[in-house]
Every structure is written in structure tokens, then in C-alpha cells.
PDB file of C-alpha atoms and ligand atoms in Angstrom:
ATOM      1  CA  MET A 772      21.167  -2.541 -15.933  1.00 73.00           C
ATOM      2  CA  GLU A 773      19.952  -5.723 -17.162  1.00 93.00           C
ATOM      3  CA  TYR A 774      15.938  -5.934 -14.967  1.00 97.00           C
ATOM      4  CA  GLN A 775      14.336  -7.917 -17.131  1.00 98.00           C
ATOM      5  CA  GLN A 776      17.762 -10.660 -17.347  1.00 97.00           C
ATOM      6  CA  ILE A 777      17.662 -10.366 -13.050  1.00 98.00           C
ATOM      7  CA  LEU A 778      13.475 -10.526 -12.558  1.00 98.00           C
ATOM      8  CA  GLU A 779      13.867 -13.690 -14.982  1.00 98.00           C
ATOM      9  CA  GLU A 780      16.454 -14.772 -12.159  1.00 98.00           C
ATOM     10  CA  ILE A 781      15.162 -13.965  -9.094  1.00 98.00           C
ATOM     11  CA  TYR A 782      11.679 -16.049 -10.073  1.00 98.00           C
ATOM     12  CA  GLN A 783      13.851 -19.215 -10.824  1.00 97.00           C
ATOM     13  CA  GLN A 784      15.428 -18.054  -6.825  1.00 98.00           C
ATOM     14  CA  ILE A 785      12.006 -17.753  -5.232  1.00 98.00           C
ATOM     15  CA  LEU A 786      10.151 -21.055  -6.464  1.00 97.00           C
ATOM     16  CA  PRO A 787      11.269 -23.015  -3.217  1.00 97.00           C
ATOM     17  CA  TYR A 788       9.082 -20.555  -1.676  1.00 97.00           C
ATOM     18  CA  ALA A 789       5.812 -20.897  -3.082  1.00 97.00           C
ATOM     19  CA  LYS A 790       3.574 -22.936  -1.316  1.00 98.00           C
ATOM     20  CA  GLU A 791       5.154 -21.171   1.797  1.00 97.00           C
ATOM     21  CA  GLY A 792       2.491 -18.654   3.869  1.00 97.00           C
ATOM     22  CA  LYS A 793      -1.143 -18.097   3.079  1.00 95.00           C
ATOM     23  CA  GLN A 794      -3.628 -16.135   1.476  1.00 95.00           C
ATOM     24  CA  ALA A 795      -5.556 -13.843   3.911  1.00 95.00           C
ATOM     25  CA  ASP A 796      -8.913 -15.413   4.507  1.00 92.00           C
ATOM     26  CA  TYR A 797     -10.778 -13.385   6.902  1.00 93.00           C
ATOM     27  CA  ILE A 798     -11.775 -11.149   3.864  1.00 94.00           C
ATOM     28  CA  PRO A 799     -13.587 -13.494   2.325  1.00 95.00           C
ATOM     29  CA  GLU A 800     -13.556 -12.446  -1.090  1.00 95.00           C
ATOM     30  CA  LEU A 801      -9.843 -13.140  -0.458  1.00 96.00           C
ATOM     31  CA  ALA A 802     -10.187 -16.682  -0.368  1.00 96.00           C
ATOM     32  CA  LYS A 803     -11.254 -16.937  -3.014  1.00 96.00           C
ATOM     33  CA  VAL A 804      -8.168 -16.276  -5.053  1.00 97.00           C
ATOM     34  CA  ASN A 805      -5.908 -19.123  -6.321  1.00 97.00           C
ATOM     35  CA  PRO A 806      -3.143 -18.780  -4.176  1.00 97.00           C
ATOM     36  CA  ASP A 807      -1.013 -19.757  -6.635  1.00 98.00           C
ATOM     37  CA  GLN A 808       0.183 -17.091  -8.973  1.00 98.00           C
ATOM     38  CA  PHE A 809       3.219 -14.209  -9.377  1.00 98.00           C
ATOM     39  CA  GLY A 810       4.124 -10.741 -10.774  1.00 98.00           C
ATOM     40  CA  MET A 811       6.596  -8.442 -11.214  1.00 98.00           C
ATOM     41  CA  CYS A 812       7.280  -5.311 -12.748  1.00 98.00           C
ATOM     42  CA  ILE A 813       9.421  -3.040 -12.870  1.00 98.00           C
ATOM     43  CA  ASN A 814       9.580   0.806 -14.626  1.00 98.00           C
ATOM     44  CA  THR A 815      12.268   3.431 -14.002  1.00 97.00           C
ATOM     45  CA  ILE A 816      12.359   7.234 -14.165  1.00 97.00           C
ATOM     46  CA  TYR A 817      14.034   6.591 -17.075  1.00 97.00           C
ATOM     47  CA  GLY A 818      10.662   4.608 -19.349  1.00 97.00           C
ATOM     48  CA  GLU A 819      12.966   1.181 -19.008  1.00 97.00           C
ATOM     49  CA  THR A 820      10.427  -1.578 -18.126  1.00 98.00           C
ATOM     50  CA  ALA A 821      10.801  -5.591 -16.972  1.00 98.00           C
ATOM     51  CA  SER A 822       8.222  -7.621 -15.709  1.00 98.00           C
ATOM     52  CA  ILE A 823       7.461 -11.256 -15.540  1.00 98.00           C
ATOM     53  CA  GLU A 824       5.122 -14.054 -15.060  1.00 98.00           C
ATOM     54  CA  GLN A 825       1.574 -12.230 -14.024  1.00 98.00           C
ATOM     55  CA  ALA A 826       2.313  -9.075 -13.776  1.00 98.00           C
ATOM     56  CA  ASP A 827      -0.874  -7.353 -16.096  1.00 98.00           C
ATOM     57  CA  THR A 828      -2.914  -9.554 -13.826  1.00 98.00           C
ATOM     58  CA  ARG A 829      -4.616  -7.137 -11.241  1.00 98.00           C
ATOM     59  CA  PHE A 830      -5.203  -8.028  -7.200  1.00 98.00           C
ATOM     60  CA  SER A 831      -6.432  -6.766  -4.242  1.00 98.00           C
ATOM     61  CA  ILE A 832      -4.149  -4.462  -3.337  1.00 98.00           C
ATOM     62  CA  GLN A 833      -5.710  -3.233   0.569  1.00 98.00           C
ATOM     63  CA  SER A 834      -3.282  -1.640   2.172  1.00 97.00           C
ATOM     64  CA  ILE A 835      -1.452  -0.488  -0.177  1.00 98.00           C
ATOM     65  CA  SER A 836      -4.297   2.039  -1.321  1.00 98.00           C
ATOM     66  CA  LYS A 837      -3.011   3.565   2.354  1.00 98.00           C
ATOM     67  CA  VAL A 838      -0.554   5.928   0.527  1.00 98.00           C
ATOM     68  CA  PHE A 839      -2.648   6.489  -2.122  1.00 98.00           C
ATOM     69  CA  SER A 840      -4.624   8.636   0.602  1.00 98.00           C
ATOM     70  CA  LEU A 841      -1.419   9.500   2.297  1.00 98.00           C
ATOM     71  CA  ALA A 842      -0.921  11.301  -0.680  1.00 98.00           C
ATOM     72  CA  MET A 843      -4.592  13.569  -0.755  1.00 98.00           C
ATOM     73  CA  CYS A 844      -4.528  14.165   2.461  1.00 98.00           C
ATOM     74  CA  LEU A 845      -1.229  15.862   2.555  1.00 98.00           C
ATOM     75  CA  SER A 846      -2.377  17.751  -0.435  1.00 98.00           C
ATOM     76  CA  ILE A 847      -5.606  18.646   1.425  1.00 98.00           C
ATOM     77  CA  LYS A 848      -4.308  19.050   5.172  1.00 98.00           C
ATOM     78  CA  GLY A 849      -0.627  20.000   5.219  1.00 98.00           C
ATOM     79  CA  ASP A 850       1.225  19.713   7.893  1.00 97.00           C
ATOM     80  CA  ASP A 851      -2.081  19.981  10.279  1.00 97.00           C
ATOM     81  CA  LEU A 852      -2.385  15.806   9.020  1.00 98.00           C
ATOM     82  CA  TRP A 853      -0.109  14.919  11.726  1.00 97.00           C
ATOM     83  CA  LYS A 854      -2.227  16.847  14.295  1.00 96.00           C
ATOM     84  CA  LYS A 855      -4.309  13.476  14.131  1.00 97.00           C
ATOM     85  CA  VAL A 856      -2.381  10.707  13.436  1.00 97.00           C
ATOM     86  CA  GLY A 857       1.367  10.423  14.017  1.00 97.00           C
ATOM     87  CA  LYS A 858       4.070   9.675  11.925  1.00 96.00           C
ATOM     88  CA  GLU A 859       6.352   6.834  13.799  1.00 95.00           C
ATOM     89  CA  PRO A 860       6.383   2.840  13.092  1.00 93.00           C
ATOM     90  CA  SER A 861       3.968   1.612  15.364  1.00 89.00           C
ATOM     91  CA  GLY A 862       5.764  -1.998  16.021  1.00 85.00           C
ATOM     92  CA  THR A 863       2.357  -3.551  16.508  1.00 85.00           C
ATOM     93  CA  ALA A 864      -0.100  -4.939  13.665  1.00 85.00           C
ATOM     94  CA  PHE A 865      -2.027  -3.923  10.469  1.00 86.00           C
ATOM     95  CA  ASN A 866      -5.186  -4.073  12.912  1.00 87.00           C
ATOM     96  CA  SER A 867      -4.207  -2.812  16.486  1.00 86.00           C
ATOM     97  CA  LEU A 868      -6.257  -2.124  19.257  1.00 91.00           C
ATOM     98  CA  PHE A 869      -3.858  -2.103  22.451  1.00 90.00           C
ATOM     99  CA  GLN A 870      -1.478   0.687  20.464  1.00 91.00           C
ATOM    100  CA  LEU A 871      -4.763   3.450  19.899  1.00 94.00           C
ATOM    101  CA  GLU A 872      -6.430   2.614  23.279  1.00 92.00           C
ATOM    102  CA  ILE A 873      -2.887   4.104  25.215  1.00 91.00           C
ATOM    103  CA  GLU A 874      -2.089   6.852  22.327  1.00 92.00           C
ATOM    104  CA  LYS A 875      -6.115   7.805  23.263  1.00 93.00           C
ATOM    105  CA  GLY A 876      -6.981   7.792  19.575  1.00 94.00           C
ATOM    106  CA  VAL A 877      -4.197   9.099  18.231  1.00 96.00           C
ATOM    107  CA  PRO A 878      -3.094   6.394  15.428  1.00 97.00           C
ATOM    108  CA  ARG A 879       0.914   5.783  15.503  1.00 96.00           C
ATOM    109  CA  ASN A 880       1.220   6.344  11.791  1.00 96.00           C
ATOM    110  CA  PRO A 881      -0.754   6.094   8.077  1.00 97.00           C
ATOM    111  CA  PHE A 882      -0.152   3.085   7.301  1.00 96.00           C
ATOM    112  CA  ILE A 883      -2.356   1.054   9.859  1.00 95.00           C
ATOM    113  CA  ASN A 884      -6.126   0.770   9.607  1.00 96.00           C
ATOM    114  CA  SER A 885      -6.344   3.137  12.516  1.00 97.00           C
ATOM    115  CA  GLY A 886      -4.274   5.441  10.649  1.00 97.00           C
ATOM    116  CA  ALA A 887      -6.383   5.062   7.484  1.00 98.00           C
ATOM    117  CA  ILE A 888      -9.328   5.033   8.750  1.00 98.00           C
ATOM    118  CA  VAL A 889      -8.669   8.275   9.900  1.00 98.00           C
ATOM    119  CA  MET A 890      -7.726   9.346   6.526  1.00 98.00           C
ATOM    120  CA  ALA A 891     -10.574   8.048   4.984  1.00 98.00           C
ATOM    121  CA  ASP A 892     -13.228  10.669   7.535  1.00 98.00           C
ATOM    122  CA  ILE A 893      -9.993  12.854   6.042  1.00 98.00           C
ATOM    123  CA  LEU A 894     -11.096  12.668   3.109  1.00 98.00           C
ATOM    124  CA  LEU A 895     -14.800  11.912   3.392  1.00 98.00           C
ATOM    125  CA  THR A 896     -14.972  15.951   5.096  1.00 98.00           C
ATOM    126  CA  ASN A 897     -13.056  17.109   2.574  1.00 98.00           C
ATOM    127  CA  LEU A 898     -13.737  15.729  -1.248  1.00 98.00           C
ATOM    128  CA  ALA A 899     -16.435  17.352  -3.022  1.00 98.00           C
ATOM    129  CA  ASP A 900     -17.344  13.239  -4.536  1.00 98.00           C
ATOM    130  CA  PRO A 901     -15.223  11.201  -1.787  1.00 98.00           C
ATOM    131  CA  GLU A 902     -16.009   7.768  -4.283  1.00 98.00           C
ATOM    132  CA  ALA A 903     -15.736   9.146  -7.670  1.00 98.00           C
ATOM    133  CA  ASP A 904     -12.540  11.607  -6.395  1.00 98.00           C
ATOM    134  CA  TYR A 905     -10.491   9.266  -4.932  1.00 98.00           C
ATOM    135  CA  LEU A 906     -10.366   6.675  -7.487  1.00 98.00           C
ATOM    136  CA  ARG A 907      -9.892   9.877 -10.174  1.00 98.00           C
ATOM    137  CA  PHE A 908      -7.256  10.080  -8.746  1.00 98.00           C
ATOM    138  CA  VAL A 909      -5.958   6.934  -8.207  1.00 98.00           C
ATOM    139  CA  ARG A 910      -6.498   6.477 -12.398  1.00 98.00           C
ATOM    140  CA  THR A 911      -4.823   9.502 -12.845  1.00 98.00           C
ATOM    141  CA  VAL A 912      -1.438   8.801 -11.478  1.00 98.00           C
ATOM    142  CA  ALA A 913      -1.593   4.940 -12.657  1.00 97.00           C
ATOM    143  CA  GLY A 914      -2.166   7.091 -15.913  1.00 97.00           C
ATOM    144  CA  ASN A 915      -5.243   4.135 -16.801  1.00 97.00           C
ATOM    145  CA  ASP A 916      -8.710   5.049 -16.804  1.00 98.00           C
ATOM    146  CA  THR A 917     -10.194   1.193 -15.973  1.00 98.00           C
ATOM    147  CA  ILE A 918      -8.509   0.843 -12.496  1.00 98.00           C
ATOM    148  CA  ASP A 919     -11.459   0.300 -10.113  1.00 98.00           C
ATOM    149  CA  TYR A 920     -13.266  -0.434  -6.813  1.00 98.00           C
ATOM    150  CA  ASN A 921     -14.309  -3.898  -6.444  1.00 98.00           C
ATOM    151  CA  ARG A 922     -17.849  -3.821  -4.429  1.00 98.00           C
ATOM    152  CA  GLN A 923     -18.699  -6.727  -3.784  1.00 98.00           C
ATOM    153  CA  VAL A 924     -14.446  -7.573  -1.976  1.00 98.00           C
ATOM    154  CA  ALA A 925     -15.188  -4.544  -0.167  1.00 98.00           C
ATOM    155  CA  GLU A 926     -19.055  -5.510   0.450  1.00 97.00           C
ATOM    156  CA  SER A 927     -17.662  -9.166   1.422  1.00 96.00           C
ATOM    157  CA  GLU A 928     -14.544  -7.063   4.118  1.00 96.00           C
ATOM    158  CA  ARG A 929     -17.937  -5.040   5.538  1.00 96.00           C
ATOM    159  CA  GLU A 930     -19.082  -8.103   6.507  1.00 95.00           C
ATOM    160  CA  LYS A 931     -16.656  -9.429   8.444  1.00 94.00           C
ATOM    161  CA  GLY A 932     -15.030  -6.339   9.483  1.00 95.00           C
ATOM    162  CA  TYR A 933     -15.203  -6.387  13.397  1.00 95.00           C
ATOM    163  CA  LEU A 934     -11.741  -5.453  14.450  1.00 95.00           C
ATOM    164  CA  ASN A 935     -11.936  -2.845  11.786  1.00 97.00           C
ATOM    165  CA  ALA A 936     -15.480  -1.286  13.713  1.00 97.00           C
ATOM    166  CA  ALA A 937     -13.975  -1.948  16.996  1.00 97.00           C
ATOM    167  CA  ILE A 938     -11.366   0.810  15.147  1.00 97.00           C
ATOM    168  CA  ALA A 939     -13.447   2.979  14.407  1.00 98.00           C
ATOM    169  CA  ASN A 940     -15.411   3.061  17.290  1.00 98.00           C
ATOM    170  CA  LEU A 941     -12.957   3.539  19.456  1.00 97.00           C
ATOM    171  CA  LEU A 942     -11.622   6.315  17.670  1.00 98.00           C
ATOM    172  CA  LYS A 943     -15.161   7.430  17.353  1.00 98.00           C
ATOM    173  CA  TYR A 944     -14.720   7.898  21.510  1.00 97.00           C
ATOM    174  CA  HIS A 945     -11.692  10.331  21.198  1.00 97.00           C
ATOM    175  CA  ASN A 946     -13.350  12.166  18.939  1.00 98.00           C
ATOM    176  CA  SER A 947     -10.125  11.570  15.755  1.00 98.00           C
ATOM    177  CA  ILE A 948     -13.244  11.109  13.691  1.00 98.00           C
ATOM    178  CA  ASP A 949     -15.994  13.659  12.268  1.00 98.00           C
ATOM    179  CA  ASN A 950     -18.093  11.614  10.377  1.00 98.00           C
ATOM    180  CA  ASP A 951     -20.438   8.959  11.046  1.00 98.00           C
ATOM    181  CA  ILE A 952     -18.697   5.095  11.981  1.00 98.00           C
ATOM    182  CA  GLU A 953     -20.717   2.933   8.804  1.00 98.00           C
ATOM    183  CA  ARG A 954     -20.107   5.864   6.158  1.00 98.00           C
ATOM    184  CA  VAL A 955     -15.901   6.040   7.129  1.00 98.00           C
ATOM    185  CA  LEU A 956     -15.022   2.358   7.723  1.00 98.00           C
ATOM    186  CA  GLN A 957     -17.499   2.197   3.951  1.00 98.00           C
ATOM    187  CA  PHE A 958     -15.113   4.487   2.273  1.00 98.00           C
ATOM    188  CA  TYR A 959     -12.257   2.771   3.903  1.00 98.00           C
ATOM    189  CA  PHE A 960     -13.523  -0.813   2.215  1.00 98.00           C
ATOM    190  CA  LEU A 961     -14.231   0.754  -0.746  1.00 98.00           C
ATOM    191  CA  THR A 962     -10.457   2.627  -1.034  1.00 98.00           C
ATOM    192  CA  CYS A 963      -8.898  -1.184   0.158  1.00 98.00           C
ATOM    193  CA  SER A 964     -10.942  -2.631  -2.357  1.00 98.00           C
ATOM    194  CA  ILE A 965      -8.707  -0.941  -6.065  1.00 98.00           C
ATOM    195  CA  GLU A 966      -7.702  -3.312  -7.962  1.00 98.00           C
ATOM    196  CA  MET A 967      -4.572  -3.087  -9.874  1.00 98.00           C
ATOM    197  CA  SER A 968      -2.232  -5.374 -11.383  1.00 98.00           C
ATOM    198  CA  CYS A 969       2.053  -4.968 -10.805  1.00 98.00           C
ATOM    199  CA  ARG A 970       2.703  -2.864 -13.894  1.00 98.00           C
ATOM    200  CA  GLU A 971      -0.133  -0.383 -13.357  1.00 98.00           C
ATOM    201  CA  LEU A 972       1.363  -0.264  -9.310  1.00 98.00           C
ATOM    202  CA  SER A 973       4.567  -0.084 -10.682  1.00 98.00           C
ATOM    203  CA  LEU A 974       3.521   2.998 -13.136  1.00 98.00           C
ATOM    204  CA  ALA A 975       1.736   4.692 -10.865  1.00 98.00           C
ATOM    205  CA  PHE A 976       4.779   4.769  -8.482  1.00 98.00           C
ATOM    206  CA  LEU A 977       6.486   6.216 -10.486  1.00 98.00           C
ATOM    207  CA  ALA A 978       5.315   9.805  -9.079  1.00 98.00           C
ATOM    208  CA  PHE A 979       6.787   8.766  -5.512  1.00 98.00           C
ATOM    209  CA  ALA A 980      10.154   7.285  -6.963  1.00 97.00           C
ATOM    210  CA  ASN A 981      10.780  10.626  -8.030  1.00 96.00           C
ATOM    211  CA  HIS A 982      10.474  13.516  -6.406  1.00 95.00           C
ATOM    212  CA  ARG A 983      12.465  15.945  -8.360  1.00 95.00           C
ATOM    213  CA  ARG A 984       9.073  15.936 -10.862  1.00 95.00           C
ATOM    214  CA  LYS A 985       5.684  17.911  -9.681  1.00 96.00           C
ATOM    215  CA  PHE A 986       4.032  15.684  -8.236  1.00 98.00           C
ATOM    216  CA  ASP A 987      -0.172  17.194  -9.677  1.00 98.00           C
ATOM    217  CA  TYR A 988      -2.513  14.507 -11.095  1.00 98.00           C
ATOM    218  CA  ALA A 989      -5.861  15.483 -10.775  1.00 98.00           C
ATOM    219  CA  GLY A 990      -6.341  18.465  -8.326  1.00 97.00           C
ATOM    220  CA  ILE A 991      -3.905  16.742  -5.241  1.00 98.00           C
ATOM    221  CA  THR A 992      -0.587  18.259  -5.333  1.00 98.00           C
ATOM    222  CA  LEU A 993       2.512  17.766  -2.851  1.00 98.00           C
ATOM    223  CA  THR A 994       5.865  19.261  -3.090  1.00 98.00           C
ATOM    224  CA  SER A 995       9.132  17.136  -4.072  1.00 98.00           C
ATOM    225  CA  SER A 996       9.561  17.614  -0.284  1.00 97.00           C
ATOM    226  CA  GLN A 997       5.842  15.829   1.142  1.00 98.00           C
ATOM    227  CA  VAL A 998       6.726  13.053  -1.676  1.00 98.00           C
ATOM    228  CA  LYS A 999      10.253  13.017  -0.333  1.00 97.00           C
ATOM    229  CA  ARG A1000       9.049  12.124   3.629  1.00 97.00           C
ATOM    230  CA  MET A1001       6.398   9.818   2.300  1.00 97.00           C
ATOM    231  CA  ASN A1002       9.048   7.988   1.149  1.00 97.00           C
ATOM    232  CA  ALA A1003      10.447   7.989   4.459  1.00 97.00           C
ATOM    233  CA  ILE A1004       6.909   6.968   6.262  1.00 97.00           C
ATOM    234  CA  MET A1005       7.414   4.082   3.825  1.00 97.00           C
ATOM    235  CA  GLN A1006      10.767   3.064   5.327  1.00 97.00           C
ATOM    236  CA  THR A1007       9.401   3.186   8.635  1.00 96.00           C
ATOM    237  CA  CYS A1008       5.824   2.367   9.170  1.00 96.00           C
ATOM    238  CA  GLY A1009       5.409   1.004   5.321  1.00 95.00           C
ATOM    239  CA  PHE A1010       6.016  -2.929   7.160  1.00 93.00           C
ATOM    240  CA  TYR A1011       3.332  -2.842  10.441  1.00 86.00           C
ATOM    241  CA  ASP A1012       6.016  -4.616  13.012  1.00 88.00           C
ATOM    242  CA  GLU A1013       7.826  -6.461  10.161  1.00 93.00           C
ATOM    243  CA  ALA A1014       9.121  -2.521   8.432  1.00 93.00           C
ATOM    244  CA  GLY A1015      12.653  -3.558  10.508  1.00 94.00           C
ATOM    245  CA  GLU A1016      12.853  -7.195   8.756  1.00 95.00           C
ATOM    246  CA  PHE A1017      12.120  -5.520   5.246  1.00 96.00           C
ATOM    247  CA  SER A1018      14.431  -2.402   5.817  1.00 96.00           C
ATOM    248  CA  TYR A1019      17.325  -5.666   6.380  1.00 96.00           C
ATOM    249  CA  LEU A1020      16.441  -7.144   3.752  1.00 96.00           C
ATOM    250  CA  VAL A1021      15.431  -4.932   1.032  1.00 97.00           C
ATOM    251  CA  GLY A1022      16.482  -1.443   2.206  1.00 97.00           C
ATOM    252  CA  LEU A1023      14.177  -0.059   0.065  1.00 98.00           C
ATOM    253  CA  PRO A1024      10.758   2.869   1.473  1.00 98.00           C
ATOM    254  CA  GLY A1025       7.408   0.199   0.024  1.00 97.00           C
ATOM    255  CA  LYS A1026       3.897  -0.624   1.385  1.00 97.00           C
ATOM    256  CA  SER A1027       2.137  -4.525   2.187  1.00 97.00           C
ATOM    257  CA  GLY A1028      -1.031  -4.782   1.478  1.00 97.00           C
ATOM    258  CA  VAL A1029      -2.704  -8.189   2.642  1.00 97.00           C
ATOM    259  CA  GLY A1030      -4.078  -8.997  -1.066  1.00 98.00           C
ATOM    260  CA  GLY A1031      -0.496 -10.309  -0.693  1.00 98.00           C
ATOM    261  CA  GLY A1032       0.902  -7.336  -3.128  1.00 98.00           C
ATOM    262  CA  ILE A1033       4.390  -4.676  -2.785  1.00 98.00           C
ATOM    263  CA  VAL A1034       5.320  -1.294  -3.588  1.00 98.00           C
ATOM    264  CA  ALA A1035       9.005  -0.460  -3.106  1.00 98.00           C
ATOM    265  CA  ILE A1036      10.954   2.492  -4.794  1.00 97.00           C
ATOM    266  CA  TYR A1037      14.411   3.540  -5.205  1.00 97.00           C
ATOM    267  CA  PRO A1038      13.974   7.240  -5.271  1.00 97.00           C
ATOM    268  CA  LEU A1039      15.493   8.773  -8.448  1.00 97.00           C
ATOM    269  CA  GLN A1040      15.698   5.464  -9.932  1.00 97.00           C
ATOM    270  CA  TYR A1041      13.011   2.991 -10.772  1.00 97.00           C
ATOM    271  CA  SER A1042       9.647   1.651  -8.694  1.00 98.00           C
ATOM    272  CA  VAL A1043       8.819  -1.994  -8.939  1.00 98.00           C
ATOM    273  CA  ALA A1044       5.343  -4.040  -7.335  1.00 98.00           C
ATOM    274  CA  VAL A1045       5.431  -7.818  -6.990  1.00 98.00           C
ATOM    275  CA  TRP A1046       2.417  -9.976  -6.273  1.00 98.00           C
ATOM    276  CA  SER A1047       1.432 -12.700  -5.161  1.00 98.00           C
ATOM    277  CA  PRO A1048      -1.031 -13.773  -2.086  1.00 98.00           C
ATOM    278  CA  ARG A1049       0.593 -16.680   0.117  1.00 98.00           C
ATOM    279  CA  LEU A1050       1.384 -14.503   3.516  1.00 97.00           C
ATOM    280  CA  ASN A1051       4.078 -14.837   5.913  1.00 96.00           C
ATOM    281  CA  PRO A1052       2.476 -14.415   9.838  1.00 93.00           C
ATOM    282  CA  LYS A1053       2.792 -10.375   9.961  1.00 91.00           C
ATOM    283  CA  GLY A1054       0.701 -10.440   6.494  1.00 91.00           C
ATOM    284  CA  ASN A1055       3.348  -9.601   3.955  1.00 94.00           C
ATOM    285  CA  SER A1056       3.649 -11.706   1.331  1.00 97.00           C
ATOM    286  CA  VAL A1057       6.518 -14.984   1.625  1.00 97.00           C
ATOM    287  CA  MET A1058       7.322 -14.299  -2.532  1.00 98.00           C
ATOM    288  CA  GLY A1059       7.417 -10.865  -2.696  1.00 98.00           C
ATOM    289  CA  ILE A1060       9.340 -10.182   0.530  1.00 97.00           C
ATOM    290  CA  LYS A1061      12.159 -12.514  -1.263  1.00 98.00           C
ATOM    291  CA  ALA A1062      12.046 -11.451  -4.612  1.00 98.00           C
ATOM    292  CA  LEU A1063      12.753  -7.786  -3.493  1.00 98.00           C
ATOM    293  CA  GLU A1064      15.565  -9.061  -0.749  1.00 98.00           C
ATOM    294  CA  LEU A1065      17.174 -10.772  -4.656  1.00 98.00           C
ATOM    295  CA  LEU A1066      16.636  -7.506  -6.692  1.00 98.00           C
ATOM    296  CA  THR A1067      18.036  -5.307  -4.181  1.00 97.00           C
ATOM    297  CA  SER A1068      21.243  -8.013  -3.937  1.00 96.00           C
ATOM    298  CA  TYR A1069      20.964  -8.701  -7.253  1.00 96.00           C
ATOM    299  CA  THR A1070      21.851  -5.103  -8.172  1.00 94.00           C
ATOM    300  CA  LYS A1071      23.798  -3.954  -5.637  1.00 94.00           C
ATOM    301  CA  GLU A1072      20.943  -1.053  -5.750  1.00 90.00           C
ATOM    302  CA  SER A1073      19.235   0.458  -2.337  1.00 91.00           C
ATOM    303  CA  ILE A1074      19.573   3.204  -0.058  1.00 93.00           C
ATOM    304  CA  PHE A1075      22.081   2.749   2.045  1.00 91.00           C
TER     305      PHE A1075
HETATM  306  N1  LIG B 958      -8.722  -3.578   3.907  1.00 50.81           N
HETATM  307  C1  LIG B 958      -7.422  -4.841   4.502  1.00 50.81           C
HETATM  308  C2  LIG B 958      -7.758  -4.205   6.519  1.00 50.81           C
HETATM  309  O1  LIG B 958      -8.209  -3.548   6.999  1.00 50.81           O
HETATM  310  C3  LIG B 958      -6.239  -4.042   4.849  1.00 50.81           C
HETATM  311  C4  LIG B 958      -5.479  -4.553   5.537  1.00 50.81           C
HETATM  312  C5  LIG B 958      -3.756  -4.804   4.816  1.00 50.81           C
HETATM  313  O2  LIG B 958      -4.026  -4.274   4.015  1.00 50.81           O
HETATM  314  N2  LIG B 958      -3.217  -5.034   5.679  1.00 50.81           N
HETATM  315  O3  LIG B 958      -7.564  -5.107   7.356  1.00 50.81           O
END
């Protein structure tokens, strides 16, 4: 497959969408990002790679970090994790409160904010040095020691994080989190603030694309079946209330973030990351979704 040629063709096709949507501004630091940027990188499990435009520019991975959190929590808790968080699509926005209230503090899935806040609490309880251990895992799975948190972004989100604070309070009321609310939020925002490029994300997600390779990074281990199940959750819950649309248009498991990044996986073939800060009303990158839709159309490869 000539991925480089395909990516270049895709770029020409998505240029008309370059001004559609706007970047997330509810996190003040993200409002400062130049919205007119785009990058894309694909890596196959056989070592082929192709990239276009700003594939090496780092951006805020935001909710994509929820995949790393899930890997760590599954490794630590195994199936006990599912007593604290569900695995059904939410059909609601990533920061929605009302479902959490009706379902008495048990988040629908790990890829919405409430689910990730519960995972942050589990990690705080179970890791010896949560901030260092989390970063070590991400660096190891990506094979890159320079990946880091952006504390300015985390602090900026904490200052304006009223909705996430409401979610954390509701979780605490229902005894769904054990640690101090402020501490849990601070750690959750920190994990969201990690910065990576499309190339780094695509390489990191090869670990999830290839469930036949041993998953063992910085002491975090998963069975082949756990890796496959993580893909199942990415397929059904990776795009909040747009998971059905993404499945329909792209046909791959994936995860998005409000920094404008999307990572998708074609199991046993490749991992692809795309980034452009302008988002649609559901909080997913406009050019990102378009680029991935074209990728699976041109290659005729998807899980369906
Ligand atoms: N840190 C962001 C938040 O909690 C992550 C949301 C996202 O990327 N969808 O609102």
C-alpha cells in the first residue's frame, strides 16, 4: 500500500475544510493555539511509515490520554475495574452530568470525563508516584523520553474546570472516588495536558494495534485479550456522542481529544494519528475526521 501517496492525496481533498469549526476555548491555554494547523502520520506494524505536514508538531493530547489511563487501570485492577465504571457508549457529551446523576455515580464508560476521573482516582490510590509513573508509562509505550506534561495547560484547565469539578463532586457524593476531590482533578488535568505529535501518538498506539505483541511497558502489562477489548471500547465509546458517526464514516476504533488530535487503529495493520485544532460541535477535529474517512475509503481497509 502506498501510504505516502495516499496521505498526500488526502491532504489536497481536505483543504476545502480548513476553516471549518473552531478550536476549544473553554481551556484558556488551548484558545491560544493557532487553529490553522494540520498533521498526519501512519505507522504499520511492519515498520512502514508515512506522514504529511505538521506530523512532528506536539499538541495537547487531552482525552486521548484516557486510553493510556485505561491501559494502566486494566493492568492494575483487571476486571474489578468494571465494578467502578461501565463499558457502554454514553450518547452524551464528554462532560455531561445528567447521565451520571441518573446512574448514581457510575460512569457509562472510561472514555468520558466522569470515567476518566474515576480512573485518575484509582491511579492515585494504586501508584507509588502517580505523576512520575504515569509519564514513565506513556514515554515507554511511545519509545520517547522527551514527552512531558504541560503544567501551564493543566493549571489553566483547573482554574476554569467548573464542570469537571461538578462531576468530581457528584462522584464523591456517590462514593465513586476515594481521594480528595482537588487532588483527583489536579491529576486528571495533568494527564490530559501531555503533549505529543502525530508521529509519537501513532507509534505509541501500535501497542494497541498489535495485540499479538507482548504488552509490557514500564511494569504495565496487558493480555492480548485485554488489548483487543480496549479496541472494542475505542470503537464504541471513543468519540462521545459521535461514536456512531465515526464508526459509520471511518470504520476503525479510535480516540479523540479537544486538542484536535485523533488516533485510530486498524488491528494487525496500522495506527494512524491526525491533528487539526478546529473542532465540530461534538468536540472532534473536523479535518481529522475527514482525513480518516478518506484514508479508509482510499485504502478500502477498515474493520468492516
Ligand atoms: N481535559 C478535557 C476536559 O476534561 C478533556 C476533554 C476532551 O478532550 N474531550 O474537558
